[in-house]
Amino acid sequence: MQPSPSSHPRPAPSATPAPAPAEVGRPPVTVRAFTGDFAEVPRHWLAGSPAATHLANGVNLLFPAGERFFVRSVHHFAERVRDPGLLAAVRAFSQQEGRHAHAHDRVADTLRAQGFEIDDFLAWYTRTSRRFESWISPELRLAVTAASEHFTAIMAEDALRGGVIDHADPAMRALLAWHAAEEIEHKAVAFDVLRQVAPSYRLRVTGLAFATLFLGAYWALATRMLLRQDGVSVPAALRQLRALRAGQADVGILRRVFARGIRDYLRRDFHPDDSDTYHLVAAWAARGEPRVTEVAARRADAHA
């Protein structure tokens, strides 16, 4: 294997513990609370577009169960993590993801208040994803998590670079920016644990295949359900998205997440730090967000 062109030094996957965040120029994985209120979020909160809103709402509905799956998958291997920096990051990762799940549960409550019938879909989604989880090995669960975290890191990069999110309702914009910043902070945690406990390229790619299949299918089904309840056909939704792109409110996120995400992840020497997006977190933090409060940072670090 040739060394990665990334400027971040990385140890051989099968021999050396994964580096602590400070050793690769990452910011610490910092736990924060989001206190925003979604009571005044309008029905079409993203660019005034049902299509763009429900594309975002569709993935929002997946986050709570998905984030909890990620935590279970990584936590299963916590006792095998020997590097203190990575172990602290694993614990903070779990706290971050738990708070993300709770915040997106509140978004789901807002959708219910707006009249959307989402509970049958969520029950089916949770039931089928838990069944899949029970069928596969802990190592494959971790590989699916690492690949999924790669996809969410690309979504996060999009969110913090602006574009269509600049046209979002303020409360939702604040939620997505907070979530995005923390996804970037911990984007390498699951991957580094996988690299330490099961450094197999075949396993990593198998995890990518499952992550792509399930994220794509569940996201499409959730979006279609919401559009149907809003009286918007798929052709009409596609026309709305094309109009937004023509007006520079870019919504080409699916192409970037899946096309770019898969291409990069298939490289044998891939690492999440190859795309250095940590400056986006620093810029977000510097702007300040009154709905976000740092919590439990010392408790997370104390386990190192």
PDB file of N, CA and C in Angstrom, residues 146 149-150 183-194 271-273:
ATOM      1  N   ALA A 146     -18.900   2.928   9.898  1.00  0.00           N
ATOM      2  CA  ALA A 146     -17.797   3.744   9.377  1.00  0.00           C
ATOM      3  C   ALA A 146     -18.148   4.331   8.014  1.00  0.00           C
ATOM      4  N   GLU A 149     -20.835   7.029   8.439  1.00  0.00           N
ATOM      5  CA  GLU A 149     -20.236   8.253   8.968  1.00  0.00           C
ATOM      6  C   GLU A 149     -19.507   9.027   7.866  1.00  0.00           C
ATOM      7  N   HIS A 150     -18.952   8.314   6.904  1.00  0.00           N
ATOM      8  CA  HIS A 150     -18.331   8.983   5.756  1.00  0.00           C
ATOM      9  C   HIS A 150     -19.390   9.750   4.963  1.00  0.00           C
ATOM     10  N   GLU A 183     -20.568  16.172  13.304  1.00  0.00           N
ATOM     11  CA  GLU A 183     -20.281  15.050  12.401  1.00  0.00           C
ATOM     12  C   GLU A 183     -18.864  15.158  11.833  1.00  0.00           C
ATOM     13  N   ILE A 184     -18.442  16.369  11.525  1.00  0.00           N
ATOM     14  CA  ILE A 184     -17.077  16.550  11.027  1.00  0.00           C
ATOM     15  C   ILE A 184     -16.069  16.285  12.136  1.00  0.00           C
ATOM     16  N   GLU A 185     -16.351  16.762  13.345  1.00  0.00           N
ATOM     17  CA  GLU A 185     -15.429  16.520  14.457  1.00  0.00           C
ATOM     18  C   GLU A 185     -15.159  15.031  14.662  1.00  0.00           C
ATOM     19  N   HIS A 186     -16.196  14.219  14.564  1.00  0.00           N
ATOM     20  CA  HIS A 186     -16.005  12.792  14.875  1.00  0.00           C
ATOM     21  C   HIS A 186     -16.006  11.897  13.634  1.00  0.00           C
ATOM     22  N   LYS A 187     -15.778  12.477  12.457  1.00  0.00           N
ATOM     23  CA  LYS A 187     -15.933  11.708  11.226  1.00  0.00           C
ATOM     24  C   LYS A 187     -14.971  10.534  11.114  1.00  0.00           C
ATOM     25  N   ALA A 188     -13.845  10.573  11.821  1.00  0.00           N
ATOM     26  CA  ALA A 188     -12.853   9.497  11.720  1.00  0.00           C
ATOM     27  C   ALA A 188     -12.940   8.491  12.857  1.00  0.00           C
ATOM     28  N   VAL A 189     -13.814   8.702  13.833  1.00  0.00           N
ATOM     29  CA  VAL A 189     -13.805   7.859  15.031  1.00  0.00           C
ATOM     30  C   VAL A 189     -14.156   6.417  14.698  1.00  0.00           C
ATOM     31  N   ALA A 190     -15.298   6.183  14.063  1.00  0.00           N
ATOM     32  CA  ALA A 190     -15.689   4.806  13.741  1.00  0.00           C
ATOM     33  C   ALA A 190     -14.680   4.166  12.795  1.00  0.00           C
ATOM     34  N   PHE A 191     -14.175   4.945  11.841  1.00  0.00           N
ATOM     35  CA  PHE A 191     -13.201   4.409  10.889  1.00  0.00           C
ATOM     36  C   PHE A 191     -11.930   3.983  11.611  1.00  0.00           C
ATOM     37  N   ASP A 192     -11.451   4.791  12.550  1.00  0.00           N
ATOM     38  CA  ASP A 192     -10.223   4.449  13.272  1.00  0.00           C
ATOM     39  C   ASP A 192     -10.417   3.225  14.163  1.00  0.00           C
ATOM     40  N   VAL A 193     -11.605   3.090  14.756  1.00  0.00           N
ATOM     41  CA  VAL A 193     -11.876   1.883  15.540  1.00  0.00           C
ATOM     42  C   VAL A 193     -11.901   0.665  14.620  1.00  0.00           C
ATOM     43  N   LEU A 194     -12.558   0.788  13.476  1.00  0.00           N
ATOM     44  CA  LEU A 194     -12.585  -0.319  12.512  1.00  0.00           C
ATOM     45  C   LEU A 194     -11.181  -0.688  12.070  1.00  0.00           C
ATOM     46  N   HIS A 271      -8.724   7.556   4.040  1.00  0.00           N
ATOM     47  CA  HIS A 271      -8.950   7.880   5.446  1.00  0.00           C
ATOM     48  C   HIS A 271      -9.811   9.140   5.491  1.00  0.00           C
ATOM     49  N   PRO A 272     -10.730   9.254   6.447  1.00  0.00           N
ATOM     50  CA  PRO A 272     -11.577  10.453   6.514  1.00  0.00           C
ATOM     51  C   PRO A 272     -10.806  11.759   6.576  1.00  0.00           C
ATOM     52  N   ASP A 273      -9.608  11.738   7.141  1.00  0.00           N
ATOM     53  CA  ASP A 273      -8.824  12.963   7.240  1.00  0.00           C
ATOM     54  C   ASP A 273      -8.198  13.389   5.917  1.00  0.00           C
TER      55      ASP A 273
END
